[in-house]
Amino acid sequence: MIASIDVDPQKTFTPLCPSELPVVEGDKIGPALNKQAEKAVLRVLTKDAHPANAVWVVDKPEKMLAPLDHPNADLTWVSHAVPGTEGFEIIPNLPAVTEYDHVIWKGVEPDLHPYGACFHDIQEKLSTGLIEWLAVKGVTTILVGGLATDYCVKTTALQLKQHGHFDVWVNLEACRGIAEETTIAACRDMSEVGIHVIHSLDEFPV
Ligand code: VGL
């Protein structure tokens, strides 16, 4: 059974929200996510949902990516994906949230800033239930796309692979990365553990 996961396809990670975390072409991946979902029986959406008073928030982009001495918030970021704001909304061309088979909201607590959708905490003790839900549904193969390749897509794919029972495919045509260097490193890290990193759905055998 195949599932597809749309990782954080939210306006906050697109040029539609220039003061949040704009990823080049982040708003353009909707059709590629829909195309990969056609290969799947189940479709999952994950969303960042951060409070404005989170411990990792800084007021200027220059202050971002500073290491934090905090167990579950490793770096500073500008405020993003705050429920009720435009940045929280999903990008154009995707189905309504209620059309998905399962939805994960993550990073709701002010002191938790997870990247992966499988755990609420960076220490990976507190499951969001995503892995368990996929397992109960009998999912064996997972197609992953979304934003951003170098952070939330990478960590979600690694967590799914680490579970040990899923065949994990990251479809780059349905992803965009924040920075080139970290995106290249992310693809290498994923490939090294046996995740299939493909450039388009044509490489997916099903
Ligand atoms: C993300 C940076 C900060 C992501 C989230 O969704 O990839 N990146 N927060």
JSON list of C-alpha atoms and ligand atoms in Angstrom, two decimals:
[
{"chain": "A", "resi": 1, "resn": "MET", "atom": "CA", "xyz": [0.00, 0.00, 0.00]},
{"chain": "A", "resi": 2, "resn": "ILE", "atom": "CA", "xyz": [1.36, 3.38, -1.03]},
{"chain": "A", "resi": 3, "resn": "ALA", "atom": "CA", "xyz": [0.94, 6.64, 0.90]},
{"chain": "A", "resi": 4, "resn": "SER", "atom": "CA", "xyz": [2.02, 10.09, -0.16]},
{"chain": "A", "resi": 5, "resn": "ILE", "atom": "CA", "xyz": [2.96, 12.83, 2.28]},
{"chain": "A", "resi": 6, "resn": "ASP", "atom": "CA", "xyz": [2.77, 16.56, 1.59]},
{"chain": "A", "resi": 7, "resn": "VAL", "atom": "CA", "xyz": [5.27, 17.98, 4.08]},
{"chain": "A", "resi": 8, "resn": "ASP", "atom": "CA", "xyz": [4.50, 21.55, 5.22]},
{"chain": "A", "resi": 9, "resn": "PRO", "atom": "CA", "xyz": [3.32, 22.90, 1.83]},
{"chain": "A", "resi": 10, "resn": "GLN", "atom": "CA", "xyz": [2.46, 26.23, 3.44]},
{"chain": "A", "resi": 11, "resn": "LYS", "atom": "CA", "xyz": [2.61, 29.80, 2.21]},
{"chain": "A", "resi": 12, "resn": "THR", "atom": "CA", "xyz": [5.07, 30.68, 4.99]},
{"chain": "A", "resi": 13, "resn": "PHE", "atom": "CA", "xyz": [7.76, 28.79, 2.98]},
{"chain": "A", "resi": 14, "resn": "THR", "atom": "CA", "xyz": [7.03, 30.63, -0.28]},
{"chain": "A", "resi": 15, "resn": "PRO", "atom": "CA", "xyz": [7.58, 34.06, -1.85]},
{"chain": "A", "resi": 16, "resn": "LEU", "atom": "CA", "xyz": [3.92, 34.75, -0.98]},
{"chain": "A", "resi": 17, "resn": "CYS", "atom": "CA", "xyz": [5.20, 35.46, 2.56]},
{"chain": "A", "resi": 18, "resn": "PRO", "atom": "CA", "xyz": [8.47, 37.31, 1.97]},
{"chain": "A", "resi": 19, "resn": "SER", "atom": "CA", "xyz": [9.01, 38.20, 5.64]},
{"chain": "A", "resi": 20, "resn": "GLU", "atom": "CA", "xyz": [8.72, 34.59, 6.82]},
{"chain": "A", "resi": 21, "resn": "LEU", "atom": "CA", "xyz": [10.86, 31.80, 5.26]},
{"chain": "A", "resi": 22, "resn": "PRO", "atom": "CA", "xyz": [10.44, 32.25, 1.51]},
{"chain": "A", "resi": 23, "resn": "VAL", "atom": "CA", "xyz": [11.75, 29.30, -0.51]},
{"chain": "A", "resi": 24, "resn": "VAL", "atom": "CA", "xyz": [12.23, 29.97, -4.22]},
{"chain": "A", "resi": 25, "resn": "GLU", "atom": "CA", "xyz": [9.28, 28.42, -6.13]},
{"chain": "A", "resi": 26, "resn": "GLY", "atom": "CA", "xyz": [7.84, 27.01, -2.91]},
{"chain": "A", "resi": 27, "resn": "ASP", "atom": "CA", "xyz": [4.39, 28.03, -4.12]},
{"chain": "A", "resi": 28, "resn": "LYS", "atom": "CA", "xyz": [4.80, 26.07, -7.38]},
{"chain": "A", "resi": 29, "resn": "ILE", "atom": "CA", "xyz": [4.89, 22.48, -6.11]},
{"chain": "A", "resi": 30, "resn": "GLY", "atom": "CA", "xyz": [1.13, 21.91, -5.75]},
{"chain": "A", "resi": 31, "resn": "PRO", "atom": "CA", "xyz": [0.70, 20.15, -9.15]},
{"chain": "A", "resi": 32, "resn": "ALA", "atom": "CA", "xyz": [3.72, 17.86, -8.52]},
{"chain": "A", "resi": 33, "resn": "LEU", "atom": "CA", "xyz": [2.34, 16.94, -5.08]},
{"chain": "A", "resi": 34, "resn": "ASN", "atom": "CA", "xyz": [-1.03, 16.14, -6.67]},
{"chain": "A", "resi": 35, "resn": "LYS", "atom": "CA", "xyz": [0.67, 14.01, -9.32]},
{"chain": "A", "resi": 36, "resn": "GLN", "atom": "CA", "xyz": [2.52, 11.91, -6.76]},
{"chain": "A", "resi": 37, "resn": "ALA", "atom": "CA", "xyz": [-0.67, 11.54, -4.72]},
{"chain": "A", "resi": 38, "resn": "GLU", "atom": "CA", "xyz": [-2.25, 9.81, -7.74]},
{"chain": "A", "resi": 39, "resn": "LYS", "atom": "CA", "xyz": [0.20, 6.95, -7.16]},
{"chain": "A", "resi": 40, "resn": "ALA", "atom": "CA", "xyz": [-0.98, 6.60, -3.57]},
{"chain": "A", "resi": 41, "resn": "VAL", "atom": "CA", "xyz": [-4.04, 5.20, -1.85]},
{"chain": "A", "resi": 42, "resn": "LEU", "atom": "CA", "xyz": [-3.64, 7.43, 1.20]},
{"chain": "A", "resi": 43, "resn": "ARG", "atom": "CA", "xyz": [-2.57, 11.08, 1.30]},
{"chain": "A", "resi": 44, "resn": "VAL", "atom": "CA", "xyz": [-1.20, 12.80, 4.39]},
{"chain": "A", "resi": 45, "resn": "LEU", "atom": "CA", "xyz": [-0.67, 16.52, 5.03]},
{"chain": "A", "resi": 46, "resn": "THR", "atom": "CA", "xyz": [1.70, 17.89, 7.64]},
{"chain": "A", "resi": 47, "resn": "LYS", "atom": "CA", "xyz": [1.66, 21.49, 8.80]},
{"chain": "A", "resi": 48, "resn": "ASP", "atom": "CA", "xyz": [3.87, 23.66, 10.94]},
{"chain": "A", "resi": 49, "resn": "ALA", "atom": "CA", "xyz": [1.68, 25.40, 13.54]},
{"chain": "A", "resi": 50, "resn": "HIS", "atom": "CA", "xyz": [3.80, 27.73, 15.64]},
{"chain": "A", "resi": 51, "resn": "PRO", "atom": "CA", "xyz": [2.83, 30.19, 18.35]},
{"chain": "A", "resi": 52, "resn": "ALA", "atom": "CA", "xyz": [4.09, 33.77, 17.90]},
{"chain": "A", "resi": 53, "resn": "ASN", "atom": "CA", "xyz": [5.80, 33.63, 21.32]},
{"chain": "A", "resi": 54, "resn": "ALA", "atom": "CA", "xyz": [7.97, 30.56, 20.57]},
{"chain": "A", "resi": 55, "resn": "VAL", "atom": "CA", "xyz": [11.36, 30.49, 22.33]},
{"chain": "A", "resi": 56, "resn": "TRP", "atom": "CA", "xyz": [13.24, 30.28, 18.99]},
{"chain": "A", "resi": 57, "resn": "VAL", "atom": "CA", "xyz": [11.74, 33.40, 17.39]},
{"chain": "A", "resi": 58, "resn": "VAL", "atom": "CA", "xyz": [14.05, 36.26, 16.34]},
{"chain": "A", "resi": 59, "resn": "ASP", "atom": "CA", "xyz": [12.89, 39.51, 14.79]},
{"chain": "A", "resi": 60, "resn": "LYS", "atom": "CA", "xyz": [15.36, 39.76, 11.88]},
{"chain": "A", "resi": 61, "resn": "PRO", "atom": "CA", "xyz": [16.59, 37.26, 9.24]},
{"chain": "A", "resi": 62, "resn": "GLU", "atom": "CA", "xyz": [20.21, 38.22, 10.11]},
{"chain": "A", "resi": 63, "resn": "LYS", "atom": "CA", "xyz": [19.69, 36.69, 13.56]},
{"chain": "A", "resi": 64, "resn": "MET", "atom": "CA", "xyz": [18.52, 33.35, 12.16]},
{"chain": "A", "resi": 65, "resn": "LEU", "atom": "CA", "xyz": [20.31, 30.00, 12.37]},
{"chain": "A", "resi": 66, "resn": "ALA", "atom": "CA", "xyz": [21.97, 30.87, 15.69]},
{"chain": "A", "resi": 67, "resn": "PRO", "atom": "CA", "xyz": [22.36, 27.74, 17.82]},
{"chain": "A", "resi": 68, "resn": "LEU", "atom": "CA", "xyz": [20.12, 27.59, 20.89]},
{"chain": "A", "resi": 69, "resn": "ASP", "atom": "CA", "xyz": [20.93, 25.76, 24.08]},
{"chain": "A", "resi": 70, "resn": "HIS", "atom": "CA", "xyz": [17.55, 24.15, 24.21]},
{"chain": "A", "resi": 71, "resn": "PRO", "atom": "CA", "xyz": [16.66, 20.45, 24.06]},
{"chain": "A", "resi": 72, "resn": "ASN", "atom": "CA", "xyz": [13.88, 20.81, 21.51]},
{"chain": "A", "resi": 73, "resn": "ALA", "atom": "CA", "xyz": [14.57, 24.02, 19.61]},
{"chain": "A", "resi": 74, "resn": "ASP", "atom": "CA", "xyz": [18.03, 23.89, 18.06]},
{"chain": "A", "resi": 75, "resn": "LEU", "atom": "CA", "xyz": [18.17, 27.09, 15.99]},
{"chain": "A", "resi": 76, "resn": "THR", "atom": "CA", "xyz": [16.64, 30.54, 15.86]},
{"chain": "A", "resi": 77, "resn": "TRP", "atom": "CA", "xyz": [14.15, 31.33, 13.08]},
{"chain": "A", "resi": 78, "resn": "VAL", "atom": "CA", "xyz": [11.94, 34.26, 12.24]},
{"chain": "A", "resi": 79, "resn": "SER", "atom": "CA", "xyz": [8.32, 33.75, 13.18]},
{"chain": "A", "resi": 80, "resn": "HIS", "atom": "CA", "xyz": [6.51, 31.56, 10.67]},
{"chain": "A", "resi": 81, "resn": "ALA", "atom": "CA", "xyz": [3.42, 29.40, 10.18]},
{"chain": "A", "resi": 82, "resn": "VAL", "atom": "CA", "xyz": [1.40, 31.05, 12.92]},
{"chain": "A", "resi": 83, "resn": "PRO", "atom": "CA", "xyz": [-2.18, 29.70, 12.87]},
{"chain": "A", "resi": 84, "resn": "GLY", "atom": "CA", "xyz": [-4.61, 32.37, 11.75]},
{"chain": "A", "resi": 85, "resn": "THR", "atom": "CA", "xyz": [-2.07, 34.12, 9.50]},
{"chain": "A", "resi": 86, "resn": "GLU", "atom": "CA", "xyz": [-1.56, 33.76, 5.75]},
{"chain": "A", "resi": 87, "resn": "GLY", "atom": "CA", "xyz": [1.69, 31.88, 6.27]},
{"chain": "A", "resi": 88, "resn": "PHE", "atom": "CA", "xyz": [-0.15, 29.04, 7.97]},
{"chain": "A", "resi": 89, "resn": "GLU", "atom": "CA", "xyz": [-2.32, 28.44, 4.91]},
{"chain": "A", "resi": 90, "resn": "ILE", "atom": "CA", "xyz": [-1.48, 25.73, 2.38]},
{"chain": "A", "resi": 91, "resn": "ILE", "atom": "CA", "xyz": [-0.13, 26.69, -1.04]},
{"chain": "A", "resi": 92, "resn": "PRO", "atom": "CA", "xyz": [-2.34, 26.97, -4.16]},
{"chain": "A", "resi": 93, "resn": "ASN", "atom": "CA", "xyz": [-3.60, 23.92, -6.09]},
{"chain": "A", "resi": 94, "resn": "LEU", "atom": "CA", "xyz": [-3.78, 21.52, -3.14]},
{"chain": "A", "resi": 95, "resn": "PRO", "atom": "CA", "xyz": [-6.97, 19.90, -1.84]},
{"chain": "A", "resi": 96, "resn": "ALA", "atom": "CA", "xyz": [-8.75, 21.28, 1.21]},
{"chain": "A", "resi": 97, "resn": "VAL", "atom": "CA", "xyz": [-7.32, 20.08, 4.52]},
{"chain": "A", "resi": 98, "resn": "THR", "atom": "CA", "xyz": [-10.44, 17.97, 5.09]},
{"chain": "A", "resi": 99, "resn": "GLU", "atom": "CA", "xyz": [-9.83, 16.09, 1.82]},
{"chain": "A", "resi": 100, "resn": "TYR", "atom": "CA", "xyz": [-6.65, 14.48, 3.17]},
{"chain": "A", "resi": 101, "resn": "ASP", "atom": "CA", "xyz": [-6.76, 11.09, 4.88]},
{"chain": "A", "resi": 102, "resn": "HIS", "atom": "CA", "xyz": [-4.66, 12.28, 7.80]},
{"chain": "A", "resi": 103, "resn": "VAL", "atom": "CA", "xyz": [-3.20, 15.60, 8.98]},
{"chain": "A", "resi": 104, "resn": "ILE", "atom": "CA", "xyz": [-0.38, 16.27, 11.43]},
{"chain": "A", "resi": 105, "resn": "TRP", "atom": "CA", "xyz": [0.08, 19.69, 13.06]},
{"chain": "A", "resi": 106, "resn": "LYS", "atom": "CA", "xyz": [3.49, 20.14, 14.65]},
{"chain": "A", "resi": 107, "resn": "GLY", "atom": "CA", "xyz": [5.45, 22.67, 16.67]},
{"chain": "A", "resi": 108, "resn": "VAL", "atom": "CA", "xyz": [2.42, 23.94, 18.56]},
{"chain": "A", "resi": 109, "resn": "GLU", "atom": "CA", "xyz": [4.22, 24.25, 21.90]},
{"chain": "A", "resi": 110, "resn": "PRO", "atom": "CA", "xyz": [6.36, 27.38, 22.28]},
{"chain": "A", "resi": 111, "resn": "ASP", "atom": "CA", "xyz": [9.43, 25.38, 23.32]},
{"chain": "A", "resi": 112, "resn": "LEU", "atom": "CA", "xyz": [9.22, 22.64, 20.66]},
{"chain": "A", "resi": 113, "resn": "HIS", "atom": "CA", "xyz": [10.46, 23.25, 17.12]},
{"chain": "A", "resi": 114, "resn": "PRO", "atom": "CA", "xyz": [10.52, 19.86, 15.42]},
{"chain": "A", "resi": 115, "resn": "TYR", "atom": "CA", "xyz": [11.46, 19.46, 11.74]},
{"chain": "A", "resi": 116, "resn": "GLY", "atom": "CA", "xyz": [10.27, 15.92, 11.20]},
{"chain": "A", "resi": 117, "resn": "ALA", "atom": "CA", "xyz": [6.54, 15.18, 11.20]},
{"chain": "A", "resi": 118, "resn": "CYS", "atom": "CA", "xyz": [6.89, 11.90, 13.12]},
{"chain": "A", "resi": 119, "resn": "PHE", "atom": "CA", "xyz": [7.85, 13.39, 16.50]},
{"chain": "A", "resi": 120, "resn": "HIS", "atom": "CA", "xyz": [6.79, 16.52, 18.37]},
{"chain": "A", "resi": 121, "resn": "ASP", "atom": "CA", "xyz": [10.27, 16.90, 19.85]},
{"chain": "A", "resi": 122, "resn": "ILE", "atom": "CA", "xyz": [13.75, 17.00, 18.35]},
{"chain": "A", "resi": 123, "resn": "GLN", "atom": "CA", "xyz": [14.79, 14.26, 20.79]},
{"chain": "A", "resi": 124, "resn": "GLU", "atom": "CA", "xyz": [12.24, 11.99, 19.09]},
{"chain": "A", "resi": 125, "resn": "LYS", "atom": "CA", "xyz": [10.56, 10.70, 22.24]},
{"chain": "A", "resi": 126, "resn": "LEU", "atom": "CA", "xyz": [7.08, 12.09, 21.71]},
{"chain": "A", "resi": 127, "resn": "SER", "atom": "CA", "xyz": [5.42, 10.54, 18.66]},
{"chain": "A", "resi": 128, "resn": "THR", "atom": "CA", "xyz": [2.91, 12.54, 16.63]},
{"chain": "A", "resi": 129, "resn": "GLY", "atom": "CA", "xyz": [1.32, 9.21, 15.74]},
{"chain": "A", "resi": 130, "resn": "LEU", "atom": "CA", "xyz": [2.21, 9.47, 12.04]},
{"chain": "A", "resi": 131, "resn": "ILE", "atom": "CA", "xyz": [4.31, 6.32, 11.96]},
{"chain": "A", "resi": 132, "resn": "GLU", "atom": "CA", "xyz": [1.72, 4.39, 13.95]},
{"chain": "A", "resi": 133, "resn": "TRP", "atom": "CA", "xyz": [-1.11, 5.59, 11.68]},
{"chain": "A", "resi": 134, "resn": "LEU", "atom": "CA", "xyz": [0.78, 4.55, 8.54]},
{"chain": "A", "resi": 135, "resn": "ALA", "atom": "CA", "xyz": [1.59, 1.17, 10.05]},
{"chain": "A", "resi": 136, "resn": "VAL", "atom": "CA", "xyz": [-2.01, 0.49, 11.10]},
{"chain": "A", "resi": 137, "resn": "LYS", "atom": "CA", "xyz": [-3.19, 1.33, 7.58]},
{"chain": "A", "resi": 138, "resn": "GLY", "atom": "CA", "xyz": [-0.77, -1.24, 6.16]},
{"chain": "A", "resi": 139, "resn": "VAL", "atom": "CA", "xyz": [1.40, 1.27, 4.33]},
{"chain": "A", "resi": 140, "resn": "THR", "atom": "CA", "xyz": [4.63, -0.18, 2.94]},
{"chain": "A", "resi": 141, "resn": "THR", "atom": "CA", "xyz": [5.80, 2.51, 0.50]},
{"chain": "A", "resi": 142, "resn": "ILE", "atom": "CA", "xyz": [5.83, 6.27, 1.06]},
{"chain": "A", "resi": 143, "resn": "LEU", "atom": "CA", "xyz": [6.26, 9.07, -1.46]},
{"chain": "A", "resi": 144, "resn": "VAL", "atom": "CA", "xyz": [7.42, 12.31, 0.17]},
{"chain": "A", "resi": 145, "resn": "GLY", "atom": "CA", "xyz": [7.37, 15.85, -1.20]},
{"chain": "A", "resi": 146, "resn": "GLY", "atom": "CA", "xyz": [7.05, 19.34, 0.27]},
{"chain": "A", "resi": 147, "resn": "LEU", "atom": "CA", "xyz": [8.96, 22.16, 1.93]},
{"chain": "A", "resi": 148, "resn": "ALA", "atom": "CA", "xyz": [11.68, 22.44, 2.62]},
{"chain": "A", "resi": 149, "resn": "THR", "atom": "CA", "xyz": [13.92, 19.69, 1.20]},
{"chain": "A", "resi": 150, "resn": "ASP", "atom": "CA", "xyz": [16.81, 20.56, 3.53]},
{"chain": "A", "resi": 151, "resn": "TYR", "atom": "CA", "xyz": [14.84, 20.66, 6.80]},
{"chain": "A", "resi": 152, "resn": "CYS", "atom": "CA", "xyz": [11.36, 19.24, 7.26]},
{"chain": "A", "resi": 153, "resn": "VAL", "atom": "CA", "xyz": [11.30, 16.97, 4.19]},
{"chain": "A", "resi": 154, "resn": "LYS", "atom": "CA", "xyz": [14.71, 15.54, 5.04]},
{"chain": "A", "resi": 155, "resn": "THR", "atom": "CA", "xyz": [13.96, 14.94, 8.71]},
{"chain": "A", "resi": 156, "resn": "THR", "atom": "CA", "xyz": [10.53, 13.44, 8.01]},
{"chain": "A", "resi": 157, "resn": "ALA", "atom": "CA", "xyz": [11.98, 11.06, 5.41]},
{"chain": "A", "resi": 158, "resn": "LEU", "atom": "CA", "xyz": [14.83, 10.04, 7.75]},
{"chain": "A", "resi": 159, "resn": "GLN", "atom": "CA", "xyz": [12.39, 9.35, 10.59]},
{"chain": "A", "resi": 160, "resn": "LEU", "atom": "CA", "xyz": [10.17, 7.23, 8.33]},
{"chain": "A", "resi": 161, "resn": "LYS", "atom": "CA", "xyz": [13.18, 5.27, 7.06]},
{"chain": "A", "resi": 162, "resn": "GLN", "atom": "CA", "xyz": [14.59, 4.88, 10.57]},
{"chain": "A", "resi": 163, "resn": "HIS", "atom": "CA", "xyz": [11.38, 3.13, 11.61]},
{"chain": "A", "resi": 164, "resn": "GLY", "atom": "CA", "xyz": [12.63, 0.24, 9.49]},
{"chain": "A", "resi": 165, "resn": "HIS", "atom": "CA", "xyz": [9.43, -0.96, 7.81]},
{"chain": "A", "resi": 166, "resn": "PHE", "atom": "CA", "xyz": [8.81, 1.59, 5.07]},
{"chain": "A", "resi": 167, "resn": "ASP", "atom": "CA", "xyz": [10.27, 1.96, 1.60]},
{"chain": "A", "resi": 168, "resn": "VAL", "atom": "CA", "xyz": [10.74, 5.75, 1.39]},
{"chain": "A", "resi": 169, "resn": "TRP", "atom": "CA", "xyz": [10.89, 7.81, -1.82]},
{"chain": "A", "resi": 170, "resn": "VAL", "atom": "CA", "xyz": [11.64, 11.54, -1.86]},
{"chain": "A", "resi": 171, "resn": "ASN", "atom": "CA", "xyz": [10.38, 13.11, -5.07]},
{"chain": "A", "resi": 172, "resn": "LEU", "atom": "CA", "xyz": [12.47, 16.22, -5.73]},
{"chain": "A", "resi": 173, "resn": "GLU", "atom": "CA", "xyz": [10.13, 17.58, -8.39]},
{"chain": "A", "resi": 174, "resn": "ALA", "atom": "CA", "xyz": [7.58, 18.01, -5.57]},
{"chain": "A", "resi": 175, "resn": "CYS", "atom": "CA", "xyz": [10.11, 19.64, -3.18]},
{"chain": "A", "resi": 176, "resn": "ARG", "atom": "CA", "xyz": [12.03, 22.89, -2.92]},
{"chain": "A", "resi": 177, "resn": "GLY", "atom": "CA", "xyz": [14.97, 23.64, -0.61]},
{"chain": "A", "resi": 178, "resn": "ILE", "atom": "CA", "xyz": [15.91, 26.72, 1.41]},
{"chain": "A", "resi": 179, "resn": "ALA", "atom": "CA", "xyz": [19.59, 26.75, 0.33]},
{"chain": "A", "resi": 180, "resn": "GLU", "atom": "CA", "xyz": [21.53, 24.86, -2.35]},
{"chain": "A", "resi": 181, "resn": "GLU", "atom": "CA", "xyz": [24.34, 23.61, -0.12]},
{"chain": "A", "resi": 182, "resn": "THR", "atom": "CA", "xyz": [22.07, 22.20, 2.59]},
{"chain": "A", "resi": 183, "resn": "THR", "atom": "CA", "xyz": [19.75, 20.71, -0.04]},
{"chain": "A", "resi": 184, "resn": "ILE", "atom": "CA", "xyz": [22.65, 18.83, -1.66]},
{"chain": "A", "resi": 185, "resn": "ALA", "atom": "CA", "xyz": [23.77, 17.62, 1.78]},
{"chain": "A", "resi": 186, "resn": "ALA", "atom": "CA", "xyz": [20.20, 16.56, 2.61]},
{"chain": "A", "resi": 187, "resn": "CYS", "atom": "CA", "xyz": [19.95, 14.47, -0.58]},
{"chain": "A", "resi": 188, "resn": "ARG", "atom": "CA", "xyz": [23.25, 12.81, 0.28]},
{"chain": "A", "resi": 189, "resn": "ASP", "atom": "CA", "xyz": [22.16, 12.09, 3.90]},
{"chain": "A", "resi": 190, "resn": "MET", "atom": "CA", "xyz": [18.89, 10.59, 2.71]},
{"chain": "A", "resi": 191, "resn": "SER", "atom": "CA", "xyz": [20.50, 8.45, -0.01]},
{"chain": "A", "resi": 192, "resn": "GLU", "atom": "CA", "xyz": [23.10, 7.15, 2.45]},
{"chain": "A", "resi": 193, "resn": "VAL", "atom": "CA", "xyz": [20.45, 5.50, 4.61]},
{"chain": "A", "resi": 194, "resn": "GLY", "atom": "CA", "xyz": [18.64, 3.93, 1.68]},
{"chain": "A", "resi": 195, "resn": "ILE", "atom": "CA", "xyz": [15.96, 6.50, 0.92]},
{"chain": "A", "resi": 196, "resn": "HIS", "atom": "CA", "xyz": [15.30, 6.69, -2.83]},
{"chain": "A", "resi": 197, "resn": "VAL", "atom": "CA", "xyz": [15.88, 10.30, -3.85]},
{"chain": "A", "resi": 198, "resn": "ILE", "atom": "CA", "xyz": [14.34, 10.74, -7.31]},
{"chain": "A", "resi": 199, "resn": "HIS", "atom": "CA", "xyz": [14.24, 13.76, -9.59]},
{"chain": "A", "resi": 200, "resn": "SER", "atom": "CA", "xyz": [10.81, 13.05, -10.96]},
{"chain": "A", "resi": 201, "resn": "LEU", "atom": "CA", "xyz": [7.98, 10.59, -10.67]},
{"chain": "A", "resi": 202, "resn": "ASP", "atom": "CA", "xyz": [9.19, 8.90, -13.87]},
{"chain": "A", "resi": 203, "resn": "GLU", "atom": "CA", "xyz": [11.80, 7.20, -11.69]},
{"chain": "A", "resi": 204, "resn": "PHE", "atom": "CA", "xyz": [9.13, 5.76, -9.38]},
{"chain": "A", "resi": 205, "resn": "PRO", "atom": "CA", "xyz": [8.50, 2.20, -10.56]},
{"chain": "A", "resi": 206, "resn": "VAL", "atom": "CA", "xyz": [4.81, 1.90, -9.74]},
{"chain": "B", "resi": 1, "resn": "VGL", "atom": "C1", "xyz": [11.30, 24.40, 8.08]},
{"chain": "B", "resi": 1, "resn": "VGL", "atom": "C2", "xyz": [12.98, 25.79, 8.69]},
{"chain": "B", "resi": 1, "resn": "VGL", "atom": "C3", "xyz": [12.31, 26.14, 9.83]},
{"chain": "B", "resi": 1, "resn": "VGL", "atom": "C4", "xyz": [10.75, 23.43, 7.09]},
{"chain": "B", "resi": 1, "resn": "VGL", "atom": "C5", "xyz": [10.61, 24.71, 9.23]},
{"chain": "B", "resi": 1, "resn": "VGL", "atom": "O1", "xyz": [9.51, 23.19, 7.04]},
{"chain": "B", "resi": 1, "resn": "VGL", "atom": "O2", "xyz": [11.55, 22.87, 6.31]},
{"chain": "B", "resi": 1, "resn": "VGL", "atom": "N1", "xyz": [12.47, 24.92, 7.84]},
{"chain": "B", "resi": 1, "resn": "VGL", "atom": "N2", "xyz": [11.14, 25.60, 10.08]}
]
